[in-house]
Amino acid sequence: MQQFNIEQSLLKEGIISSEQLATLKLEKQRSSISLVQAIRRLNFVQEDILIEFLSTKLNLPKFNPADFSPSKELFSLLTGDFVWKAKVVPIFKKNDELAVGLLDPLDASLLEELRFRTGLFIKPYLIKEKDLLGILNKYYDRRGLKGTAIQSKEEIQIEDTIIKEEGSKPSVIEAVNLLLLQALKVNASDIHIEPQEEKMRLRLRIDGVLKEISPPEASHYNAFVSRLKIMSNLDIAEKRVPQDGRFKVDLKDESLDVRVSVIPTIQGESLVLRLLRQNRRLLTLEELGMSKENLKIYSRLIQRPSGIILVTGPTGSGKTTTLYASLSSLKTIDKNIITIEDPVEYQLDFCRQIQVNPKVNLTFATGLRSILRHDPDIIMVGEIRDLETATIAIQAALTGHLVFSTLHTNDAASAITRLIDMGIEPFLIASCLNGVVAQRLIRILCPKCKKSIGKSVFKNSPYKDKEIEVYQAVGCQDCLNTGFAGRLGIFEIMELTPEIGRLTMQRASSEEIISFCRSSGMKFLLDDGWEKISLGLTSPQELMRVLGSG
């Protein structure tokens, strides 16, 4: 199949606009799908036009229903659960070649999997979605996609411990597995399982907001909790004290690390499951959501050979994602990158990662001391929590290492005063701090259902002197009726200039530093948020939800 730049070809032939391409890229990033899949999901191009375009550019044949001759032998080549999930159908087999109808001929991983499953050469055919679904509905059993059973052993396999008592009932096992699959399907980051007086409540955190879903019967609650505690290697008999555990779920295409927190409440045990998808693609710096100006400043900061870069924000604001993207952009064969984290959220193949373990006295401080004896070039410390860790991190920066870490502050300027409050001398901060990034995550308006409410002037915004078109959330089936689909970052980046260094030496307050930064033209979180609003990516209400009315 010949190679071509699909984005440029679509633009050049006028099939999509540059604005549509920008939206498609966001959807592609949010859902980890291909551009063709994003086009189909957002209905930006009529299917006939898309198929004709791909057929011409790739020299691929189109499926003709009149030529289709179904046979049991043909359908036995691929399992029902696979074809339903992959959205493919076998069309005919000739010698050692299998013709397959599919929706995205550029999905190289799917073509490779088809070759692996069948042992045949694969010839892609472009097929209309209605024809594909017609064949699937008529000839393939859609097991596991209806009702409560999971799709197959191939779909999900759990590293089990010995199953005990009520937690081992097959219906409970299936219900737990289904919940995990459902959470993955909607890209949930957390699952909340909460006891109530006469029922149990299930909620998923999607794009930072909790959404309630239908729970199992209340009578199954104890079995449900026992099953999860067994999987997490926790004591199912202990219901009086908090417990923390973890387990792994291995899907056919990815691995899921689940961190489990159990706390006793007066209603019963409450569980929260944090879902960490190990195979999720790392975002690049360009995909974080930084403006061109912010990206230029930040790229300059991280290219310095030594010093400290701090990323600040509350829990769940995307700090780890920013740090991982930063490390990924700096990876080269001549750099030794080491991290110490609590927890290690994603496994990176280009660096050495250490998991904090207080039980054996492996803390951020003790781990950081060991890292310095391991000849590092770049160090990432998951969080600066105390004076000891801060002191060692600063010593590392002053001795020629580039150090990344995080703090829990509301803005960039407060990172300086927080370090001083910890006991770090101001002259040390001024000597080694390269800059501070403050960030939040805001939800992106669903491109399929967002609605323009006209142009307005917002007097309390950076756009007080001109009208901007504003969109609001509506809600549709694609976005689970939330009106939003995915998230991106808003940022403020404070570079430690000589002037800010002097303010630091004078122990200036965060308000004084902010005032100076504003007079120097620095863009703050609110400014970056309003820029996203002006681009139609989010709404004023969402920005207010994240930053507050101030």
mmCIF file of C-alpha atoms in Angstrom, residues 201-513:
data_model
loop_
_atom_site.group_PDB
_atom_site.id
_atom_site.type_symbol
_atom_site.label_atom_id
_atom_site.label_comp_id
_atom_site.label_asym_id
_atom_site.label_seq_id
_atom_site.Cartn_x
_atom_site.Cartn_y
_atom_site.Cartn_z
ATOM 1 C CA ARG A 201 -23.789 3.649 44.151
ATOM 2 C CA LEU A 202 -21.325 3.388 41.267
ATOM 3 C CA ARG A 203 -19.671 6.478 39.840
ATOM 4 C CA LEU A 204 -17.000 6.923 37.172
ATOM 5 C CA ARG A 205 -14.677 9.915 37.003
ATOM 6 C CA ILE A 206 -14.696 10.913 33.345
ATOM 7 C CA ASP A 207 -12.695 13.962 32.252
ATOM 8 C CA GLY A 208 -12.317 14.943 35.894
ATOM 9 C CA VAL A 209 -16.037 14.845 36.765
ATOM 10 C CA LEU A 210 -17.922 12.042 38.537
ATOM 11 C CA LYS A 211 -20.814 10.493 36.609
ATOM 12 C CA GLU A 212 -23.229 7.988 38.162
ATOM 13 C CA ILE A 213 -23.931 4.711 36.368
ATOM 14 C CA SER A 214 -26.339 1.861 37.030
ATOM 15 C CA PRO A 215 -25.071 -0.302 39.927
ATOM 16 C CA PRO A 216 -25.541 -4.029 40.586
ATOM 17 C CA GLU A 217 -28.243 -5.052 43.033
ATOM 18 C CA ALA A 218 -27.632 -3.874 46.617
ATOM 19 C CA SER A 219 -27.747 -7.487 47.799
ATOM 20 C CA HIS A 220 -24.571 -8.147 45.784
ATOM 21 C CA TYR A 221 -22.616 -5.344 47.451
ATOM 22 C CA ASN A 222 -20.688 -7.484 49.967
ATOM 23 C CA ALA A 223 -19.784 -10.012 47.273
ATOM 24 C CA PHE A 224 -18.745 -7.182 44.963
ATOM 25 C CA VAL A 225 -16.435 -5.685 47.599
ATOM 26 C CA SER A 226 -15.042 -9.105 48.552
ATOM 27 C CA ARG A 227 -14.203 -9.863 44.928
ATOM 28 C CA LEU A 228 -12.239 -6.630 44.544
ATOM 29 C CA LYS A 229 -10.454 -7.117 47.867
ATOM 30 C CA ILE A 230 -9.466 -10.653 46.837
ATOM 31 C CA MET A 231 -8.101 -9.378 43.524
ATOM 32 C CA SER A 232 -6.143 -6.691 45.419
ATOM 33 C CA ASN A 233 -4.741 -9.219 47.907
ATOM 34 C CA LEU A 234 -6.458 -7.471 50.831
ATOM 35 C CA ASP A 235 -7.932 -8.993 53.987
ATOM 36 C CA ILE A 236 -11.615 -9.561 53.221
ATOM 37 C CA ALA A 237 -12.400 -10.138 56.902
ATOM 38 C CA GLU A 238 -10.960 -6.773 57.999
ATOM 39 C CA LYS A 239 -13.634 -4.101 57.731
ATOM 40 C CA ARG A 240 -12.538 -1.720 60.513
ATOM 41 C CA VAL A 241 -9.421 -0.059 59.093
ATOM 42 C CA PRO A 242 -8.455 1.449 55.710
ATOM 43 C CA GLN A 243 -6.614 -0.825 53.286
ATOM 44 C CA ASP A 244 -4.691 -0.172 50.074
ATOM 45 C CA GLY A 245 -3.898 -2.701 47.370
ATOM 46 C CA ARG A 246 -3.517 -3.174 43.653
ATOM 47 C CA PHE A 247 -4.055 -5.690 40.880
ATOM 48 C CA LYS A 248 -3.452 -5.953 37.164
ATOM 49 C CA VAL A 249 -5.911 -6.561 34.365
ATOM 50 C CA ASP A 250 -4.399 -7.809 31.113
ATOM 51 C CA LEU A 251 -6.537 -7.022 28.108
ATOM 52 C CA LYS A 252 -5.727 -8.343 24.688
ATOM 53 C CA ASP A 253 -4.457 -4.949 23.555
ATOM 54 C CA GLU A 254 -3.338 -3.264 26.751
ATOM 55 C CA SER A 255 -2.449 -3.703 30.404
ATOM 56 C CA LEU A 256 -4.324 -1.964 33.202
ATOM 57 C CA ASP A 257 -2.835 -1.307 36.628
ATOM 58 C CA VAL A 258 -5.580 -0.796 39.230
ATOM 59 C CA ARG A 259 -4.827 0.885 42.580
ATOM 60 C CA VAL A 260 -7.496 0.119 45.189
ATOM 61 C CA SER A 261 -8.298 2.210 48.266
ATOM 62 C CA VAL A 262 -10.767 0.891 50.858
ATOM 63 C CA ILE A 263 -12.046 2.978 53.771
ATOM 64 C CA PRO A 264 -14.579 1.982 56.450
ATOM 65 C CA THR A 265 -17.625 4.261 56.677
ATOM 66 C CA ILE A 266 -20.723 4.082 58.864
ATOM 67 C CA GLN A 267 -22.659 2.784 55.822
ATOM 68 C CA GLY A 268 -20.068 0.124 54.979
ATOM 69 C CA GLU A 269 -16.790 -0.137 53.069
ATOM 70 C CA SER A 270 -16.220 2.456 50.350
ATOM 71 C CA LEU A 271 -13.833 1.652 47.487
ATOM 72 C CA VAL A 272 -12.061 3.824 44.944
ATOM 73 C CA LEU A 273 -10.223 2.212 42.032
ATOM 74 C CA ARG A 274 -7.612 4.312 40.202
ATOM 75 C CA LEU A 275 -7.164 3.014 36.642
ATOM 76 C CA LEU A 276 -3.719 3.387 35.076
ATOM 77 C CA ARG A 277 -3.552 2.283 31.441
ATOM 78 C CA GLN A 278 -0.003 1.057 30.943
ATOM 79 C CA ASN A 279 -0.060 0.978 27.139
ATOM 80 C CA ARG A 280 -1.482 4.460 26.641
ATOM 81 C CA ARG A 281 0.631 6.531 24.278
ATOM 82 C CA LEU A 282 2.594 9.325 25.922
ATOM 83 C CA LEU A 283 1.579 12.801 24.849
ATOM 84 C CA THR A 284 4.195 15.031 23.276
ATOM 85 C CA LEU A 285 4.797 18.575 24.493
ATOM 86 C CA GLU A 286 2.906 19.840 21.451
ATOM 87 C CA GLU A 287 -0.162 17.808 22.433
ATOM 88 C CA LEU A 288 -0.468 19.093 26.016
ATOM 89 C CA GLY A 289 -2.443 22.168 25.008
ATOM 90 C CA MET A 290 0.237 24.837 25.436
ATOM 91 C CA SER A 291 -0.052 27.954 23.308
ATOM 92 C CA LYS A 292 2.777 28.587 20.842
ATOM 93 C CA GLU A 293 4.172 31.260 23.150
ATOM 94 C CA ASN A 294 4.085 29.019 26.237
ATOM 95 C CA LEU A 295 5.532 26.074 24.316
ATOM 96 C CA LYS A 296 8.435 28.223 23.141
ATOM 97 C CA ILE A 297 9.192 29.384 26.697
ATOM 98 C CA TYR A 298 8.889 25.909 28.210
ATOM 99 C CA SER A 299 11.006 24.256 25.514
ATOM 100 C CA ARG A 300 13.721 26.810 26.227
ATOM 101 C CA LEU A 301 13.579 26.082 29.976
ATOM 102 C CA ILE A 302 13.920 22.308 29.670
ATOM 103 C CA GLN A 303 16.825 22.554 27.223
ATOM 104 C CA ARG A 304 19.048 24.051 29.914
ATOM 105 C CA PRO A 305 21.706 21.566 31.079
ATOM 106 C CA SER A 306 20.961 22.019 34.790
ATOM 107 C CA GLY A 307 18.551 23.597 37.240
ATOM 108 C CA ILE A 308 15.100 22.831 38.635
ATOM 109 C CA ILE A 309 11.783 22.981 36.804
ATOM 110 C CA LEU A 310 8.673 22.765 38.971
ATOM 111 C CA VAL A 311 5.159 21.872 37.827
ATOM 112 C CA THR A 312 2.406 22.948 40.215
ATOM 113 C CA GLY A 313 -1.302 22.341 40.556
ATOM 114 C CA PRO A 314 -3.806 20.302 42.552
ATOM 115 C CA THR A 315 -4.148 16.519 42.349
ATOM 116 C CA GLY A 316 -5.492 15.471 38.957
ATOM 117 C CA SER A 317 -4.320 18.567 37.091
ATOM 118 C CA GLY A 318 -2.071 16.672 34.669
ATOM 119 C CA LYS A 319 1.303 17.357 36.290
ATOM 120 C CA THR A 320 2.648 13.829 35.739
ATOM 121 C CA THR A 321 1.589 13.899 32.087
ATOM 122 C CA THR A 322 3.529 17.146 31.602
ATOM 123 C CA LEU A 323 6.600 15.705 33.321
ATOM 124 C CA TYR A 324 6.512 12.509 31.249
ATOM 125 C CA ALA A 325 6.143 14.528 28.034
ATOM 126 C CA SER A 326 9.117 16.651 29.111
ATOM 127 C CA LEU A 327 11.313 13.631 29.803
ATOM 128 C CA SER A 328 10.263 12.011 26.538
ATOM 129 C CA SER A 329 11.263 15.129 24.594
ATOM 130 C CA LEU A 330 14.730 15.025 26.189
ATOM 131 C CA LYS A 331 15.464 11.317 25.754
ATOM 132 C CA THR A 332 18.643 10.605 23.816
ATOM 133 C CA ILE A 333 21.152 7.785 23.915
ATOM 134 C CA ASP A 334 23.666 10.004 25.749
ATOM 135 C CA LYS A 335 21.304 10.944 28.611
ATOM 136 C CA ASN A 336 20.771 8.929 31.804
ATOM 137 C CA ILE A 337 17.252 9.692 33.065
ATOM 138 C CA ILE A 338 16.104 8.406 36.474
ATOM 139 C CA THR A 339 12.800 9.027 38.255
ATOM 140 C CA ILE A 340 11.461 8.400 41.749
ATOM 141 C CA GLU A 341 7.675 8.383 41.956
ATOM 142 C CA ASP A 342 4.756 7.593 44.256
ATOM 143 C CA PRO A 343 3.244 5.785 42.497
ATOM 144 C CA VAL A 344 4.906 4.983 39.172
ATOM 145 C CA GLU A 345 1.881 5.740 37.003
ATOM 146 C CA TYR A 346 3.248 4.590 33.638
ATOM 147 C CA GLN A 347 6.274 2.513 32.767
ATOM 148 C CA LEU A 348 8.699 4.352 30.488
ATOM 149 C CA ASP A 349 11.201 2.398 28.430
ATOM 150 C CA PHE A 350 13.679 5.274 28.083
ATOM 151 C CA CYS A 351 14.446 5.801 31.787
ATOM 152 C CA ARG A 352 14.925 4.007 35.090
ATOM 153 C CA GLN A 353 11.966 4.405 37.471
ATOM 154 C CA ILE A 354 11.937 3.922 41.249
ATOM 155 C CA GLN A 355 8.775 3.342 43.280
ATOM 156 C CA VAL A 356 8.670 4.976 46.727
ATOM 157 C CA ASN A 357 8.334 2.349 49.476
ATOM 158 C CA PRO A 358 8.190 3.802 53.019
ATOM 159 C CA LYS A 359 8.043 0.275 54.538
ATOM 160 C CA VAL A 360 11.724 -0.185 53.662
ATOM 161 C CA ASN A 361 12.606 3.503 54.167
ATOM 162 C CA LEU A 362 12.684 4.210 50.430
ATOM 163 C CA THR A 363 11.354 7.778 50.486
ATOM 164 C CA PHE A 364 11.758 10.613 47.999
ATOM 165 C CA ALA A 365 14.724 11.878 50.023
ATOM 166 C CA THR A 366 16.541 8.544 50.457
ATOM 167 C CA GLY A 367 15.817 7.544 46.872
ATOM 168 C CA LEU A 368 17.094 10.867 45.560
ATOM 169 C CA ARG A 369 20.373 10.424 47.446
ATOM 170 C CA SER A 370 20.836 7.031 45.806
ATOM 171 C CA ILE A 371 19.990 8.427 42.373
ATOM 172 C CA LEU A 372 22.785 11.003 42.698
ATOM 173 C CA ARG A 373 25.269 8.123 43.077
ATOM 174 C CA HIS A 374 23.944 6.536 39.878
ATOM 175 C CA ASP A 375 25.456 9.077 37.448
ATOM 176 C CA PRO A 376 22.202 10.740 36.283
ATOM 177 C CA ASP A 377 21.874 13.567 33.782
ATOM 178 C CA ILE A 378 18.154 14.199 34.305
ATOM 179 C CA ILE A 379 16.172 13.456 37.465
ATOM 180 C CA MET A 380 12.444 13.500 38.089
ATOM 181 C CA VAL A 381 11.191 13.623 41.682
ATOM 182 C CA GLY A 382 7.476 12.876 41.852
ATOM 183 C CA GLU A 383 6.816 15.511 44.512
ATOM 184 C CA ILE A 384 8.762 17.794 46.845
ATOM 185 C CA ARG A 385 6.980 17.155 50.138
ATOM 186 C CA ASP A 386 9.502 18.232 52.762
ATOM 187 C CA LEU A 387 12.649 20.220 53.463
ATOM 188 C CA GLU A 388 14.945 17.199 53.143
ATOM 189 C CA THR A 389 13.739 16.342 49.636
ATOM 190 C CA ALA A 390 13.829 20.010 48.580
ATOM 191 C CA THR A 391 17.390 20.421 49.872
ATOM 192 C CA ILE A 392 18.708 17.357 48.029
ATOM 193 C CA ALA A 393 16.897 18.370 44.809
ATOM 194 C CA ILE A 394 18.485 21.824 44.945
ATOM 195 C CA GLN A 395 21.919 20.329 45.616
ATOM 196 C CA ALA A 396 21.433 18.104 42.572
ATOM 197 C CA ALA A 397 20.528 21.099 40.415
ATOM 198 C CA LEU A 398 23.503 23.113 41.679
ATOM 199 C CA THR A 399 25.888 20.256 40.839
ATOM 200 C CA GLY A 400 24.949 20.099 37.162
ATOM 201 C CA HIS A 401 21.790 17.993 36.989
ATOM 202 C CA LEU A 402 18.464 18.899 35.399
ATOM 203 C CA VAL A 403 15.734 18.213 37.967
ATOM 204 C CA PHE A 404 11.971 18.039 37.415
ATOM 205 C CA SER A 405 9.488 17.925 40.280
ATOM 206 C CA THR A 406 6.029 19.024 41.442
ATOM 207 C CA LEU A 407 4.502 21.105 44.217
ATOM 208 C CA HIS A 408 0.907 21.577 45.331
ATOM 209 C CA THR A 409 0.412 25.325 44.870
ATOM 210 C CA ASN A 410 -2.356 27.245 43.138
ATOM 211 C CA ASP A 411 -0.113 29.350 40.902
ATOM 212 C CA ALA A 412 3.455 29.553 39.658
ATOM 213 C CA ALA A 413 4.590 32.401 41.926
ATOM 214 C CA SER A 414 3.507 30.566 45.078
ATOM 215 C CA ALA A 415 6.065 27.821 44.365
ATOM 216 C CA ILE A 416 8.835 30.226 45.376
ATOM 217 C CA THR A 417 7.196 31.208 48.657
ATOM 218 C CA ARG A 418 6.366 27.546 49.378
ATOM 219 C CA LEU A 419 10.048 26.576 49.096
ATOM 220 C CA ILE A 420 11.026 29.475 51.369
ATOM 221 C CA ASP A 421 8.355 28.417 53.881
ATOM 222 C CA MET A 422 9.850 24.899 53.828
ATOM 223 C CA GLY A 423 13.172 26.381 54.942
ATOM 224 C CA ILE A 424 15.103 26.759 51.675
ATOM 225 C CA GLU A 425 17.289 29.868 51.565
ATOM 226 C CA PRO A 426 16.121 32.385 48.915
ATOM 227 C CA PHE A 427 19.589 32.678 47.345
ATOM 228 C CA LEU A 428 19.567 28.923 46.623
ATOM 229 C CA ILE A 429 16.179 29.186 44.894
ATOM 230 C CA ALA A 430 17.353 32.157 42.825
ATOM 231 C CA SER A 431 20.503 30.235 41.862
ATOM 232 C CA CYS A 432 18.952 27.022 40.581
ATOM 233 C CA LEU A 433 15.248 27.480 39.726
ATOM 234 C CA ASN A 434 14.787 27.636 35.946
ATOM 235 C CA GLY A 435 11.049 28.197 36.019
ATOM 236 C CA VAL A 436 7.654 27.113 37.296
ATOM 237 C CA VAL A 437 4.653 25.804 35.354
ATOM 238 C CA ALA A 438 1.190 26.048 36.932
ATOM 239 C CA GLN A 439 -1.520 24.069 35.192
ATOM 240 C CA ARG A 440 -5.088 22.802 35.260
ATOM 241 C CA LEU A 441 -7.129 20.498 33.026
ATOM 242 C CA ILE A 442 -10.289 21.794 31.373
ATOM 243 C CA ARG A 443 -12.845 19.768 29.470
ATOM 244 C CA ILE A 444 -13.085 20.147 25.691
ATOM 245 C CA LEU A 445 -16.531 20.881 24.273
ATOM 246 C CA CYS A 446 -17.875 17.936 22.301
ATOM 247 C CA PRO A 447 -17.289 18.873 18.630
ATOM 248 C CA LYS A 448 -20.445 17.022 17.554
ATOM 249 C CA CYS A 449 -22.946 18.837 19.752
ATOM 250 C CA LYS A 450 -21.439 22.105 20.991
ATOM 251 C CA LYS A 451 -23.661 25.099 20.287
ATOM 252 C CA SER A 452 -22.726 28.691 19.507
ATOM 253 C CA ILE A 453 -24.500 31.276 21.658
ATOM 254 C CA GLY A 454 -23.239 34.189 19.587
ATOM 255 C CA LYS A 455 -20.532 36.785 19.967
ATOM 256 C CA SER A 456 -20.089 38.720 23.188
ATOM 257 C CA VAL A 457 -17.697 41.080 24.939
ATOM 258 C CA PHE A 458 -16.533 39.846 28.348
ATOM 259 C CA LYS A 459 -15.399 42.846 30.384
ATOM 260 C CA ASN A 460 -13.538 40.808 32.996
ATOM 261 C CA SER A 461 -11.595 38.764 30.456
ATOM 262 C CA PRO A 462 -8.429 39.418 28.438
ATOM 263 C CA TYR A 463 -10.805 39.916 25.459
ATOM 264 C CA LYS A 464 -12.659 42.854 27.027
ATOM 265 C CA ASP A 465 -12.022 45.063 23.992
ATOM 266 C CA LYS A 466 -13.372 42.753 21.293
ATOM 267 C CA GLU A 467 -16.168 40.321 20.625
ATOM 268 C CA ILE A 468 -15.503 36.598 20.709
ATOM 269 C CA GLU A 469 -17.780 33.778 19.646
ATOM 270 C CA VAL A 470 -18.719 31.612 22.604
ATOM 271 C CA TYR A 471 -19.942 28.014 22.610
ATOM 272 C CA GLN A 472 -21.830 26.083 25.268
ATOM 273 C CA ALA A 473 -22.114 22.398 26.140
ATOM 274 C CA VAL A 474 -25.224 20.577 24.911
ATOM 275 C CA GLY A 475 -24.801 16.813 25.232
ATOM 276 C CA CYS A 476 -25.265 13.913 22.835
ATOM 277 C CA GLN A 477 -24.815 10.149 22.676
ATOM 278 C CA ASP A 478 -21.172 10.449 21.666
ATOM 279 C CA CYS A 479 -20.225 12.440 24.791
ATOM 280 C CA LEU A 480 -22.499 10.503 27.194
ATOM 281 C CA ASN A 481 -24.732 13.594 27.345
ATOM 282 C CA THR A 482 -22.074 15.593 29.191
ATOM 283 C CA GLY A 483 -21.416 18.090 26.402
ATOM 284 C CA PHE A 484 -17.684 17.473 26.717
ATOM 285 C CA ALA A 485 -15.216 15.045 25.156
ATOM 286 C CA GLY A 486 -11.682 14.903 26.514
ATOM 287 C CA ARG A 487 -9.502 17.428 28.305
ATOM 288 C CA LEU A 488 -6.535 19.664 27.609
ATOM 289 C CA GLY A 489 -4.265 21.792 29.756
ATOM 290 C CA ILE A 490 -4.268 25.479 30.542
ATOM 291 C CA PHE A 491 -0.916 26.836 31.669
ATOM 292 C CA GLU A 492 1.002 29.721 33.156
ATOM 293 C CA ILE A 493 4.775 29.599 32.842
ATOM 294 C CA MET A 494 7.010 31.758 35.011
ATOM 295 C CA GLU A 495 10.626 31.901 33.881
ATOM 296 C CA LEU A 496 12.999 32.905 36.666
ATOM 297 C CA THR A 497 14.365 36.146 35.234
ATOM 298 C CA PRO A 498 16.995 38.251 37.069
ATOM 299 C CA GLU A 499 14.190 40.534 38.275
ATOM 300 C CA ILE A 500 12.204 37.638 39.770
ATOM 301 C CA GLY A 501 15.461 36.349 41.254
ATOM 302 C CA ARG A 502 15.933 39.684 43.040
ATOM 303 C CA LEU A 503 12.350 39.556 44.355
ATOM 304 C CA THR A 504 13.066 36.046 45.630
ATOM 305 C CA MET A 505 16.200 37.252 47.434
ATOM 306 C CA GLN A 506 14.084 39.982 49.053
ATOM 307 C CA ARG A 507 11.573 37.339 50.266
ATOM 308 C CA ALA A 508 8.810 39.058 48.311
ATOM 309 C CA SER A 509 5.288 37.697 48.771
ATOM 310 C CA SER A 510 3.603 35.690 46.034
ATOM 311 C CA GLU A 511 1.272 38.668 45.417
ATOM 312 C CA GLU A 512 4.280 40.929 44.777
ATOM 313 C CA ILE A 513 5.804 38.397 42.391
#
